[in-house]
PDB file of N, CA and C in Angstrom:
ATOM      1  N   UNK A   1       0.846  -1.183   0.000  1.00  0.00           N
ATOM      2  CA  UNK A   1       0.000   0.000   0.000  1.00  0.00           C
ATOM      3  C   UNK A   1       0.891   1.247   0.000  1.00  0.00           C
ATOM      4  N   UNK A   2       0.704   1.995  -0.605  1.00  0.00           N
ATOM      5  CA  UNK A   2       1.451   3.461  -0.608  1.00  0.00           C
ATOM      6  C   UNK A   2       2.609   3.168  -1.129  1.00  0.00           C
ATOM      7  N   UNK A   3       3.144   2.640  -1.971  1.00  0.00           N
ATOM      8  CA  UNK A   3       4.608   2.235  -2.599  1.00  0.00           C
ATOM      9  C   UNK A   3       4.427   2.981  -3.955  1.00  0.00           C
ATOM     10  N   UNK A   4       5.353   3.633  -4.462  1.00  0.00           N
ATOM     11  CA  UNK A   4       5.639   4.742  -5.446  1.00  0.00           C
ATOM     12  C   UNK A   4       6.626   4.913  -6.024  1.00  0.00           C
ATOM     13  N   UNK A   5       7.351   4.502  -7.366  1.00  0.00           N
ATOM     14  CA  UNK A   5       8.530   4.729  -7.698  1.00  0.00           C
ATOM     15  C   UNK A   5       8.495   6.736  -8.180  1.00  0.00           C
ATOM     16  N   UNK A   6       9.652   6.884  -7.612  1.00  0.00           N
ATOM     17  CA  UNK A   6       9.936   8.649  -8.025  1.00  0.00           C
ATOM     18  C   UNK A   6      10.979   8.615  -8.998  1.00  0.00           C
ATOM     19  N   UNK A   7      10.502   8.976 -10.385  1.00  0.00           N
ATOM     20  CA  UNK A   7      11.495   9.110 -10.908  1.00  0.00           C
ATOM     21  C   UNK A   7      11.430  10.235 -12.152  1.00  0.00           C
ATOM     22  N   UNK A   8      12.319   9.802 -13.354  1.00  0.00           N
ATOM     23  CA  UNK A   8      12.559  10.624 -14.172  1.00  0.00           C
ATOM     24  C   UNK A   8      12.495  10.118 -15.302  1.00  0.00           C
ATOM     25  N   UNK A   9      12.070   9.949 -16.945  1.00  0.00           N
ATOM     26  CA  UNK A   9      12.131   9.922 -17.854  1.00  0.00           C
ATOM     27  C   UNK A   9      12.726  10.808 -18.818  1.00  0.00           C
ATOM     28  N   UNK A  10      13.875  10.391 -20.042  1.00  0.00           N
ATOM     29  CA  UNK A  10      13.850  11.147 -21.284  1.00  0.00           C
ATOM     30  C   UNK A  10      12.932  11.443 -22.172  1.00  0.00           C
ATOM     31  N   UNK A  11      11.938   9.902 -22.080  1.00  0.00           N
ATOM     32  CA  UNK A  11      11.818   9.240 -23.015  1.00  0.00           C
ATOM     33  C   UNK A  11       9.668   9.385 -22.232  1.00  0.00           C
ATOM     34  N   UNK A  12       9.034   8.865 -23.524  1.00  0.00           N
ATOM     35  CA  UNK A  12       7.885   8.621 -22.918  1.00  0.00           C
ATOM     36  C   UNK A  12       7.958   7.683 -21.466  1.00  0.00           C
ATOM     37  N   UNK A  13       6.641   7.766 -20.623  1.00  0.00           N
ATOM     38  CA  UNK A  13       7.182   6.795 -19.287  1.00  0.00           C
ATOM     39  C   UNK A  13       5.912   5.485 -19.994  1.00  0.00           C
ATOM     40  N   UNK A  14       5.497   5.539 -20.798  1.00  0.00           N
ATOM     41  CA  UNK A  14       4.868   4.135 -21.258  1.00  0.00           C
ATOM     42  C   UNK A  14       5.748   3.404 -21.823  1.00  0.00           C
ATOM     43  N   UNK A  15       6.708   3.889 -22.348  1.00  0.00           N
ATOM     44  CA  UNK A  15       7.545   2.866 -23.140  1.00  0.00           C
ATOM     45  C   UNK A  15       8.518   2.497 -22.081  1.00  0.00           C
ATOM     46  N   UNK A  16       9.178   3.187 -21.357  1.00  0.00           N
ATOM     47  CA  UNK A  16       9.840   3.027 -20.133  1.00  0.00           C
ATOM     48  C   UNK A  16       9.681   1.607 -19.059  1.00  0.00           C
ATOM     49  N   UNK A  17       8.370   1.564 -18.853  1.00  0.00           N
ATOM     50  CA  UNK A  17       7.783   0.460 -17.829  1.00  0.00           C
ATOM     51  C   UNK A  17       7.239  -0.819 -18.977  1.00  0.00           C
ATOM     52  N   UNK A  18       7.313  -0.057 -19.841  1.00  0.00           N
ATOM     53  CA  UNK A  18       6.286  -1.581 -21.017  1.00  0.00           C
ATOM     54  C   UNK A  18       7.112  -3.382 -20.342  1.00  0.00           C
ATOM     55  N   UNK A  19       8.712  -3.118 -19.899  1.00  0.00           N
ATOM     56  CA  UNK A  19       9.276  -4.597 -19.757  1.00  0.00           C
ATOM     57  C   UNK A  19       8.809  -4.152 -17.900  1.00  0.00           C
ATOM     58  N   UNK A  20       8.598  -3.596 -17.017  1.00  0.00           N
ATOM     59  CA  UNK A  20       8.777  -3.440 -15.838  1.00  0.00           C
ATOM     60  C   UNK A  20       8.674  -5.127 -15.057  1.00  0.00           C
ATOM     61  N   UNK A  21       8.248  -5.805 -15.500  1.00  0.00           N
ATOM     62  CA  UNK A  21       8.128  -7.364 -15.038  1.00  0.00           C
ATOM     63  C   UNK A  21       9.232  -7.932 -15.060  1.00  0.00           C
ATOM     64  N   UNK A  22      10.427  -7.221 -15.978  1.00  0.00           N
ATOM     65  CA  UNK A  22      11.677  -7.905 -16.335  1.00  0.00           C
ATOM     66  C   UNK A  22      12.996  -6.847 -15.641  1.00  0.00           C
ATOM     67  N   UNK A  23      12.696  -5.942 -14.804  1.00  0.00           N
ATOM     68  CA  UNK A  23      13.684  -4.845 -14.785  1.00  0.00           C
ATOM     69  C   UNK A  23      13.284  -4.917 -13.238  1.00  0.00           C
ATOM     70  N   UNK A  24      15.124  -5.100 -12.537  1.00  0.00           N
ATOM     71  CA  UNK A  24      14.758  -5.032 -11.635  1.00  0.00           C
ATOM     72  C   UNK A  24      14.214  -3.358 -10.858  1.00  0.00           C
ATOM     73  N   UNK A  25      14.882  -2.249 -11.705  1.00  0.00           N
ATOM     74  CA  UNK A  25      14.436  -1.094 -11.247  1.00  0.00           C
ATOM     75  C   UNK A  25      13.175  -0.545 -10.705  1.00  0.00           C
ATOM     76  N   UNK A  26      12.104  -2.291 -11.257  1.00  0.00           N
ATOM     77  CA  UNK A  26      10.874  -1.665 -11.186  1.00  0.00           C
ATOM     78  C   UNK A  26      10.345  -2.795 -10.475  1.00  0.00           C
ATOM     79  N   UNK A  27      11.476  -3.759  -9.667  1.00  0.00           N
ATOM     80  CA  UNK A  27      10.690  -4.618  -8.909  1.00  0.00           C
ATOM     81  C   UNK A  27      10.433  -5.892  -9.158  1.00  0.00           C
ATOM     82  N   UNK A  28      10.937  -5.947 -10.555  1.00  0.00           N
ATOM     83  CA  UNK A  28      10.585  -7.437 -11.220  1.00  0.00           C
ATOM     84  C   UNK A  28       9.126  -7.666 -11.066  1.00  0.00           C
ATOM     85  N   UNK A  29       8.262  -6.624 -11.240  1.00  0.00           N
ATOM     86  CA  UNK A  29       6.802  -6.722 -11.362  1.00  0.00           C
ATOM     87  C   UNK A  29       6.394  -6.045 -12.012  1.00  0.00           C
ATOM     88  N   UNK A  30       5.171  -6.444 -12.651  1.00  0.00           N
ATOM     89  CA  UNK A  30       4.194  -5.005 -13.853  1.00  0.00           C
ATOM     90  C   UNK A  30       3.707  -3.770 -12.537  1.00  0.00           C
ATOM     91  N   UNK A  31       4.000  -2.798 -13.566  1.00  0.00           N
ATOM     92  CA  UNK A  31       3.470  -1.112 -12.578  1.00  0.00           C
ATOM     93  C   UNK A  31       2.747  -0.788 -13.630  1.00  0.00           C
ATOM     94  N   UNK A  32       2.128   0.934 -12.713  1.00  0.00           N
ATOM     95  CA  UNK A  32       0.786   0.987 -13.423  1.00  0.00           C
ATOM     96  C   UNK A  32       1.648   2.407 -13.340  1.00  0.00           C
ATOM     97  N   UNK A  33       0.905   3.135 -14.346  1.00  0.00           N
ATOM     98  CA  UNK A  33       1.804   4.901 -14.402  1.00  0.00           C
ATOM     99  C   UNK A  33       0.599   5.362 -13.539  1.00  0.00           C
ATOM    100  N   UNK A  34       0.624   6.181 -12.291  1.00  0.00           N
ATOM    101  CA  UNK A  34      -0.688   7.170 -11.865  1.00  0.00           C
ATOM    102  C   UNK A  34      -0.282   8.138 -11.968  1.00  0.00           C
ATOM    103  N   UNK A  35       0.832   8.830 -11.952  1.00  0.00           N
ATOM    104  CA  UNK A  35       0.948  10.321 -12.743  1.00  0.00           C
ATOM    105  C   UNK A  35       1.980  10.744 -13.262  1.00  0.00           C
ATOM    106  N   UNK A  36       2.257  11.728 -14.170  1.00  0.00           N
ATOM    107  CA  UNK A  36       3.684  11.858 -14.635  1.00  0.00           C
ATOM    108  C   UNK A  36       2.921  13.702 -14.820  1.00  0.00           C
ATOM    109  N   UNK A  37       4.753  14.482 -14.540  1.00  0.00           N
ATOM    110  CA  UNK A  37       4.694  15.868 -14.876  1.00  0.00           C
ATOM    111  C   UNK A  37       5.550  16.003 -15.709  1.00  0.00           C
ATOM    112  N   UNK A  38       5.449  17.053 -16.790  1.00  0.00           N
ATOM    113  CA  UNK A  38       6.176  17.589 -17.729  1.00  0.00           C
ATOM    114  C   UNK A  38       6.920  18.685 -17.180  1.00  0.00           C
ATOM    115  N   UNK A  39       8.034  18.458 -17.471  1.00  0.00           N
ATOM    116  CA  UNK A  39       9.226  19.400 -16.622  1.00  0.00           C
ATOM    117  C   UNK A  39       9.992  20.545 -17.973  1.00  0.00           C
ATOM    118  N   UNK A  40       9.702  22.136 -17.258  1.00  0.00           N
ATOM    119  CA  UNK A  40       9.950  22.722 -18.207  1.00  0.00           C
ATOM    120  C   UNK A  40      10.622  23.926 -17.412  1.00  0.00           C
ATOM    121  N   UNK A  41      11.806  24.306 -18.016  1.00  0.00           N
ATOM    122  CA  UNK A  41      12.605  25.329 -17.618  1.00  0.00           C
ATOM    123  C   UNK A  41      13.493  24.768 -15.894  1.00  0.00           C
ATOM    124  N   UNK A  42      13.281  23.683 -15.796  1.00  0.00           N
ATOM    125  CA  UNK A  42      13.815  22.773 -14.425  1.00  0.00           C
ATOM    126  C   UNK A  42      14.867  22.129 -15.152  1.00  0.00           C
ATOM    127  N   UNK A  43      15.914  21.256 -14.236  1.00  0.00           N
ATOM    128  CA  UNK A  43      16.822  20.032 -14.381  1.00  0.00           C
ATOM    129  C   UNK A  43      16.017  18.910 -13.449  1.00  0.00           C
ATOM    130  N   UNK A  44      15.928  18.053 -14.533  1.00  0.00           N
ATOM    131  CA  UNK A  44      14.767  17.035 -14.264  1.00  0.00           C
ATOM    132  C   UNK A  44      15.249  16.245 -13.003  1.00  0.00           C
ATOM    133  N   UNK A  45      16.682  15.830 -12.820  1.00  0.00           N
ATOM    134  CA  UNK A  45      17.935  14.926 -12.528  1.00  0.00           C
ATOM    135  C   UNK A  45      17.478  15.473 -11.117  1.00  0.00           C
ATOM    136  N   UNK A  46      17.631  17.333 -10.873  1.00  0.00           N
ATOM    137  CA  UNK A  46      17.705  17.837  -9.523  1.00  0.00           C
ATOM    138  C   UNK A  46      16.395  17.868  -9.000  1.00  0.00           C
ATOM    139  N   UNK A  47      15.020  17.688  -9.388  1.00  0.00           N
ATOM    140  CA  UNK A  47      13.754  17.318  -8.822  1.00  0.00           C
ATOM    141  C   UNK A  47      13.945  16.428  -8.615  1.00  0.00           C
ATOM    142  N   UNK A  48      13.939  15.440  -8.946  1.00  0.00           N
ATOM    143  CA  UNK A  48      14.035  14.082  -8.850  1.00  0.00           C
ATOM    144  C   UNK A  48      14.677  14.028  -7.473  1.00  0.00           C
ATOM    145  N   UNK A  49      16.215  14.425  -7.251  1.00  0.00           N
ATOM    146  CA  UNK A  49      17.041  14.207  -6.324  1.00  0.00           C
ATOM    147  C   UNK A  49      16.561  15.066  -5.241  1.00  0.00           C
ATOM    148  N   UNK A  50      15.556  15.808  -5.221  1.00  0.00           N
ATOM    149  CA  UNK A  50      15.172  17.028  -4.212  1.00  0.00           C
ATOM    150  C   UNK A  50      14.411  16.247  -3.920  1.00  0.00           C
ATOM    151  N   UNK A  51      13.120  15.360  -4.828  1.00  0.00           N
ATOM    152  CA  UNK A  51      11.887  14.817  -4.155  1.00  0.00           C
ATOM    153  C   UNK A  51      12.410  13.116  -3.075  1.00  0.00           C
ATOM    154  N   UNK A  52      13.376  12.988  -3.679  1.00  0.00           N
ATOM    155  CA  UNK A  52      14.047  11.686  -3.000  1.00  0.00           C
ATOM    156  C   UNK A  52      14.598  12.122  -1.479  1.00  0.00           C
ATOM    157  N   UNK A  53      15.168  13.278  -1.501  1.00  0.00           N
ATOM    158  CA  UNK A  53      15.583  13.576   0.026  1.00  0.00           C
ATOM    159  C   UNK A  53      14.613  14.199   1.098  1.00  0.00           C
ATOM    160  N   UNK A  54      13.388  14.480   0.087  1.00  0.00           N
ATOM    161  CA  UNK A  54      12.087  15.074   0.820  1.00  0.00           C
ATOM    162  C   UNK A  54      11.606  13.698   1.482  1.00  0.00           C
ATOM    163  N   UNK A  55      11.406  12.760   0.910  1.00  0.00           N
ATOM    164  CA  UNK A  55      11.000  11.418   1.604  1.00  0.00           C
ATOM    165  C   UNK A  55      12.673  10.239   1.670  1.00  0.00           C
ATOM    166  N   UNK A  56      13.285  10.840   1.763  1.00  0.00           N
ATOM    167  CA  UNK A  56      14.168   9.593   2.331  1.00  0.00           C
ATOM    168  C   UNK A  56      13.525   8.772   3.359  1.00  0.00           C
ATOM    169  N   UNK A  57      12.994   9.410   4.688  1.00  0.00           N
ATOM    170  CA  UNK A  57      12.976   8.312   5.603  1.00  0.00           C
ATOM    171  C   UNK A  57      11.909   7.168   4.824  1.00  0.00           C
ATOM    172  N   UNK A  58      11.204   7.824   3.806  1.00  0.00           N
ATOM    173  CA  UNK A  58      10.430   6.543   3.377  1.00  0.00           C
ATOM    174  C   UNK A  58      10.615   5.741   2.232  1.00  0.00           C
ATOM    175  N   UNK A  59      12.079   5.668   1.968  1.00  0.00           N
ATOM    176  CA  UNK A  59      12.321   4.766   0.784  1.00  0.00           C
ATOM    177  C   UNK A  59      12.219   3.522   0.942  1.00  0.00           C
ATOM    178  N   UNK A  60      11.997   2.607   0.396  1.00  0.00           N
ATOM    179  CA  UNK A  60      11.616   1.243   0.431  1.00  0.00           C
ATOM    180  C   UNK A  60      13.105   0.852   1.206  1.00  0.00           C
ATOM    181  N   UNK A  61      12.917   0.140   1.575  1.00  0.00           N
ATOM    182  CA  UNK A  61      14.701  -0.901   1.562  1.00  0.00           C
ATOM    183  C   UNK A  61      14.192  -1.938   1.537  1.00  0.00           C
ATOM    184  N   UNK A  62      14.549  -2.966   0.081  1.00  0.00           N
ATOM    185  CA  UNK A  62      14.496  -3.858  -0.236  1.00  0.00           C
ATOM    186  C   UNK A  62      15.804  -4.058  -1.529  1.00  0.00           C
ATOM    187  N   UNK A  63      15.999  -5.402  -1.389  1.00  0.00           N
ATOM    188  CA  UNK A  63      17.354  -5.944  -2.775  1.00  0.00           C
ATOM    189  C   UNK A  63      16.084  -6.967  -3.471  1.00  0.00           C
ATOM    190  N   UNK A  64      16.332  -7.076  -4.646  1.00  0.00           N
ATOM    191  CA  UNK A  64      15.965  -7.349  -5.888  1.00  0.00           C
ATOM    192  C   UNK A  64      16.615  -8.339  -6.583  1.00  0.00           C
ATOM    193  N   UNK A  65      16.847  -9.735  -7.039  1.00  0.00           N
ATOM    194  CA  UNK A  65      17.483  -9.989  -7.570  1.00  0.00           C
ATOM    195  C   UNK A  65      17.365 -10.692  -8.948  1.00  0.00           C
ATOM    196  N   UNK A  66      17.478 -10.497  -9.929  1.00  0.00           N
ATOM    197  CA  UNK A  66      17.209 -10.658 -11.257  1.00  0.00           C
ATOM    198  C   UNK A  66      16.972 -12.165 -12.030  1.00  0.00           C
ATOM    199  N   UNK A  67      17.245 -12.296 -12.885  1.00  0.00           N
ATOM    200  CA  UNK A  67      16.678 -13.367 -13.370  1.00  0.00           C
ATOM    201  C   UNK A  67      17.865 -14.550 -13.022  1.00  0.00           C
ATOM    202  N   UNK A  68      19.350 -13.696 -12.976  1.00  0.00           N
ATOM    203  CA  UNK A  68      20.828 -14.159 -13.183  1.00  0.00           C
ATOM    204  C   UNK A  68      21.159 -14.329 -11.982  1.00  0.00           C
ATOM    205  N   UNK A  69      20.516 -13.370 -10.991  1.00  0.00           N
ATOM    206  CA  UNK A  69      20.890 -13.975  -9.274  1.00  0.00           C
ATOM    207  C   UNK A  69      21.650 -12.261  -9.337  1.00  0.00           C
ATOM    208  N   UNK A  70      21.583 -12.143 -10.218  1.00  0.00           N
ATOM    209  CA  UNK A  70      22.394 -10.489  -9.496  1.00  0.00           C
ATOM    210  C   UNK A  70      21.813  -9.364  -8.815  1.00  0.00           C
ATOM    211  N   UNK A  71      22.054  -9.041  -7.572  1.00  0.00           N
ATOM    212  CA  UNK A  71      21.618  -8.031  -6.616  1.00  0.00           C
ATOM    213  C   UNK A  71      21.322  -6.783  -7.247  1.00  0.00           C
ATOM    214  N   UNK A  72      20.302  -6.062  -6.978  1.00  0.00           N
ATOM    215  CA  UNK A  72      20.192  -4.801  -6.784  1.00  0.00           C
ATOM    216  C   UNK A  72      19.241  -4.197  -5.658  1.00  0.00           C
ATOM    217  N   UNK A  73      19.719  -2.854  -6.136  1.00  0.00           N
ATOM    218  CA  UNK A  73      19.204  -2.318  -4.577  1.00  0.00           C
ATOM    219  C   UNK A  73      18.176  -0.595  -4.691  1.00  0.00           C
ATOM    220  N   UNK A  74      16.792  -0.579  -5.438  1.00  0.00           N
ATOM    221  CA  UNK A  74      16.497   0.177  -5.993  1.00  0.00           C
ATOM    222  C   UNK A  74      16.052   0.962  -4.872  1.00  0.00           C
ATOM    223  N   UNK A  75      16.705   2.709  -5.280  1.00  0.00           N
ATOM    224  CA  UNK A  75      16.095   3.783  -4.348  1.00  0.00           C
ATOM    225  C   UNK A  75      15.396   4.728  -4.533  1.00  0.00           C
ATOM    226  N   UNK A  76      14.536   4.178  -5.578  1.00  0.00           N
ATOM    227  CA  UNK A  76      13.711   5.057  -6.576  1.00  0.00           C
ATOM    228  C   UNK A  76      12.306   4.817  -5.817  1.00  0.00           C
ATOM    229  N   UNK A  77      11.561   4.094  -5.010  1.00  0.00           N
ATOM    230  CA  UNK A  77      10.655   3.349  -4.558  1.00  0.00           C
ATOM    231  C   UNK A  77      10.138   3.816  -2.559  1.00  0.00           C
ATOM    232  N   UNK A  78       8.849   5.142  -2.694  1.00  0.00           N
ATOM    233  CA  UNK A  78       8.891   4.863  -1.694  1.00  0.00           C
ATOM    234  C   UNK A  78       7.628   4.701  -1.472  1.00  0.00           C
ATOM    235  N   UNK A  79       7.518   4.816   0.117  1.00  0.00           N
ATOM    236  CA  UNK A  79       5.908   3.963   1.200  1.00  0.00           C
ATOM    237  C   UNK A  79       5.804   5.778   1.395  1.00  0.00           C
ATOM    238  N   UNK A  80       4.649   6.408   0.430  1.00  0.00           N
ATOM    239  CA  UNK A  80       4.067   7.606   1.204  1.00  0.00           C
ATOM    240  C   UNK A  80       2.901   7.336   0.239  1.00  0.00           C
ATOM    241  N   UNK A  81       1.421   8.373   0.885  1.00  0.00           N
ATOM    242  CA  UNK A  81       0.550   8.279   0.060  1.00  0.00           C
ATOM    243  C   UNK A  81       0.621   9.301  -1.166  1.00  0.00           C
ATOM    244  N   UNK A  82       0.081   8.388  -2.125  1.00  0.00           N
ATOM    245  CA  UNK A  82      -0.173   9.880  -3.402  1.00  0.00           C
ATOM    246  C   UNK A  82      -0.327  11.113  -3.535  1.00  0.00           C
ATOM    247  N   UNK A  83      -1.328  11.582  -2.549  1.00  0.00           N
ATOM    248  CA  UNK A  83      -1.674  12.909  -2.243  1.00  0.00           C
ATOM    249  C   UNK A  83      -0.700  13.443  -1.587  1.00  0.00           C
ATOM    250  N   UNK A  84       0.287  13.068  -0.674  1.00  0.00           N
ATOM    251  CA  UNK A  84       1.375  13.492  -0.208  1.00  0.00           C
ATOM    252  C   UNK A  84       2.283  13.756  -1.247  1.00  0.00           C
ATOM    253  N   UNK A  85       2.705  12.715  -1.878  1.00  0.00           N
ATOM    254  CA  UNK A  85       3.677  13.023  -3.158  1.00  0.00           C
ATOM    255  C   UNK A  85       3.287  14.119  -4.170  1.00  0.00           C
ATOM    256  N   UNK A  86       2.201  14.218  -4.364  1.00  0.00           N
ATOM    257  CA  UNK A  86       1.666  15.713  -5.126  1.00  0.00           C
ATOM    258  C   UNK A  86       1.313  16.764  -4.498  1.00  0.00           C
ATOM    259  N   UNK A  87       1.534  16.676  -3.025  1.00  0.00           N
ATOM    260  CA  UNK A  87       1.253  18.155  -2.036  1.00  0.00           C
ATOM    261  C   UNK A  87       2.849  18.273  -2.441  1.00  0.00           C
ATOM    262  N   UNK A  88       4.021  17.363  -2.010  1.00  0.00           N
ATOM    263  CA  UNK A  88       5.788  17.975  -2.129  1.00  0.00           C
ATOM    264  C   UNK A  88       5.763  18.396  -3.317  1.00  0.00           C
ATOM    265  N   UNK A  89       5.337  17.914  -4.705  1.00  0.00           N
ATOM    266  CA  UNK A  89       5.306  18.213  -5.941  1.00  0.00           C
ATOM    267  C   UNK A  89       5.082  19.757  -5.746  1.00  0.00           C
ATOM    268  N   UNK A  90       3.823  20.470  -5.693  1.00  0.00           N
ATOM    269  CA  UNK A  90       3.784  21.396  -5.635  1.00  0.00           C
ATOM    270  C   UNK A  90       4.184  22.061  -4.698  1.00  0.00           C
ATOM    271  N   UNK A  91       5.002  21.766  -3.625  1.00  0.00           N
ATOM    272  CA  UNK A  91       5.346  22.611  -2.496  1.00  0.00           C
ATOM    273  C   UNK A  91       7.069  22.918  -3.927  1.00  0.00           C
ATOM    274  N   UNK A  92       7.421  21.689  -4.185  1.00  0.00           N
ATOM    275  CA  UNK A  92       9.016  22.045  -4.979  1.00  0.00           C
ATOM    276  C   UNK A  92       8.564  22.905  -6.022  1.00  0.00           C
ATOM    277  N   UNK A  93       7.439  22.812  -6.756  1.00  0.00           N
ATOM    278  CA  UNK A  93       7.454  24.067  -7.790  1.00  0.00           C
ATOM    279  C   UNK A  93       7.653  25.220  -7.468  1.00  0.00           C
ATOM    280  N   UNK A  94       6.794  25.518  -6.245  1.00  0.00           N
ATOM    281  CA  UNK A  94       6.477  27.053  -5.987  1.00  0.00           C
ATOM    282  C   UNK A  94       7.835  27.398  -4.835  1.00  0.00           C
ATOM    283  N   UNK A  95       8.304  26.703  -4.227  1.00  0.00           N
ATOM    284  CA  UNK A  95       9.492  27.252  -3.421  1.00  0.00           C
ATOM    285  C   UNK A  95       9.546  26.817  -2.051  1.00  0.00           C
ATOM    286  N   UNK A  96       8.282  26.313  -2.322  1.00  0.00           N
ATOM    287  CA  UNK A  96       8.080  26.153  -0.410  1.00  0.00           C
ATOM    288  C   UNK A  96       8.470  25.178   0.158  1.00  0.00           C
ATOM    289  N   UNK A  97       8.480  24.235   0.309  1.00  0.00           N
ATOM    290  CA  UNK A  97       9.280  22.682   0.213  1.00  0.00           C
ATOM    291  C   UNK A  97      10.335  23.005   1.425  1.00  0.00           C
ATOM    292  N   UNK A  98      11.247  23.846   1.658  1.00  0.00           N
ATOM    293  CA  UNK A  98      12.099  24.528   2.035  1.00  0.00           C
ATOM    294  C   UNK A  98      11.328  24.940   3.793  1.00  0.00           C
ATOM    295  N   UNK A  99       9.969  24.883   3.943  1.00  0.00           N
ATOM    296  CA  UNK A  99       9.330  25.149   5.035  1.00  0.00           C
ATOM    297  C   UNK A  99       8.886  24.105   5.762  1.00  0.00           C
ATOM    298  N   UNK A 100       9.091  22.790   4.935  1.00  0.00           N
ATOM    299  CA  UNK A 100       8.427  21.367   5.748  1.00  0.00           C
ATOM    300  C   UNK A 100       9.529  20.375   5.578  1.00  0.00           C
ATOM    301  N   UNK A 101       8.796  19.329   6.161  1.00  0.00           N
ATOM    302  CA  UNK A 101       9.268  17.753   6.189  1.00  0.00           C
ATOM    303  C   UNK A 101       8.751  17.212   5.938  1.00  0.00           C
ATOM    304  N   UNK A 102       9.154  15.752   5.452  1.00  0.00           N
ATOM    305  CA  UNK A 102       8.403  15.220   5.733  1.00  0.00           C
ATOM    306  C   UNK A 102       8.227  14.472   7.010  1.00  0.00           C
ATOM    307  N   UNK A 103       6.827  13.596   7.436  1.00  0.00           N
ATOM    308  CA  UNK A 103       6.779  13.169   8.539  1.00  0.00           C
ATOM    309  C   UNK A 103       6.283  11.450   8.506  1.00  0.00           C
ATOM    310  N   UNK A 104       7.700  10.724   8.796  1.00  0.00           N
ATOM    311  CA  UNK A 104       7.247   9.031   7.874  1.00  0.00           C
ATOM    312  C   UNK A 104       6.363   8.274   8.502  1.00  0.00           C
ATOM    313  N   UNK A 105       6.286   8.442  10.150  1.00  0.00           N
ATOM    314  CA  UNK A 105       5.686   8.019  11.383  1.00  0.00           C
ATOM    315  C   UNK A 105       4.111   8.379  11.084  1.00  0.00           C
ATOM    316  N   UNK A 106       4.279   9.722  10.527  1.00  0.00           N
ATOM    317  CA  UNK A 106       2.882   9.656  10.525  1.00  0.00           C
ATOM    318  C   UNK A 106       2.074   9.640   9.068  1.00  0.00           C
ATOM    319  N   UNK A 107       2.977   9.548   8.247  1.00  0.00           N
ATOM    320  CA  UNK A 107       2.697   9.600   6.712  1.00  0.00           C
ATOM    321  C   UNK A 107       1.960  11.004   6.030  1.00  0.00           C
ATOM    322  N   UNK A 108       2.798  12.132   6.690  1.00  0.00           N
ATOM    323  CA  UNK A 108       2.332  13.599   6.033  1.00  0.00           C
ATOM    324  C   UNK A 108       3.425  14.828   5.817  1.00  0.00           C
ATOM    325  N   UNK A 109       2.934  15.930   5.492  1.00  0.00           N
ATOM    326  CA  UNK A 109       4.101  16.995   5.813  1.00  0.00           C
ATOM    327  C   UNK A 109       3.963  17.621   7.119  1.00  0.00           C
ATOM    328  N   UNK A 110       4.715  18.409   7.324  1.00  0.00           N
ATOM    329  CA  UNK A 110       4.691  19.393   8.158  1.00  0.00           C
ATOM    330  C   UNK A 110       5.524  20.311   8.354  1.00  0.00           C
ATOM    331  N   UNK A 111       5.170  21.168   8.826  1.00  0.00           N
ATOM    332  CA  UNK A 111       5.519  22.802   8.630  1.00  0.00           C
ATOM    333  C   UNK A 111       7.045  22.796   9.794  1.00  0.00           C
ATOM    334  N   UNK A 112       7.877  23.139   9.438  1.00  0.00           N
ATOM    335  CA  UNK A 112       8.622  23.231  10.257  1.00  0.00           C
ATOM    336  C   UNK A 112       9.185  24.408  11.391  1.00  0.00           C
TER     337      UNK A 112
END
């Protein structure tokens, strides 16, 4: 419940996940897309890396291991709800982000 990969695309994100059953990045399971933003006049790389340290405490920790037995260890994947992930979304557009935390204990933001 509440598990979310955060990430980034070049490329469309349908074509991206089309193997997700075969990649461990995505779990070695089929995913479903529930939202994607178009990033304009940003560095996609540094949202990405801003929204990952906004929820660190809730990144998955789990290893993965592939079809070959080889480890991985994806940190793209976390436990918050949706509506949370699109309240930080728009807290990082507009600037504010910079005024909260997140809070993993209790699964929200808050004002700091």
């Amino acid at each position: 419940k509440n598990l979310y990969k955060i990430g980034y695309s070049s490329g469309p994100v349908k074509d991206r996940i089309k193997n997700a059953a075969s990649d461990p990045t995505y779990l070695m399971a089929a995913v479903k897309l529930v939202m994607e933003y178009d990033a304009y006049n940003v560095n996609p790389q540094k949202f990405e890396a801003l929204l990952h340290r906004f929820f660190a405490a809730a990144c998955l920790n789990v290893d993965v291991f592939d079809s070959d037995g080889t480890r991985y260890t994806p940190r793209e994947w976390f436990v918050v709800p949706i509506n949370v992930i699109e309240t930080a979304v728009e807290l990082l557009i507009n600037g504010e982000i910079v005024n909260y935390a997140y809070d993993a204990q209790n699964k929200d933001i808050v004002s700091l």
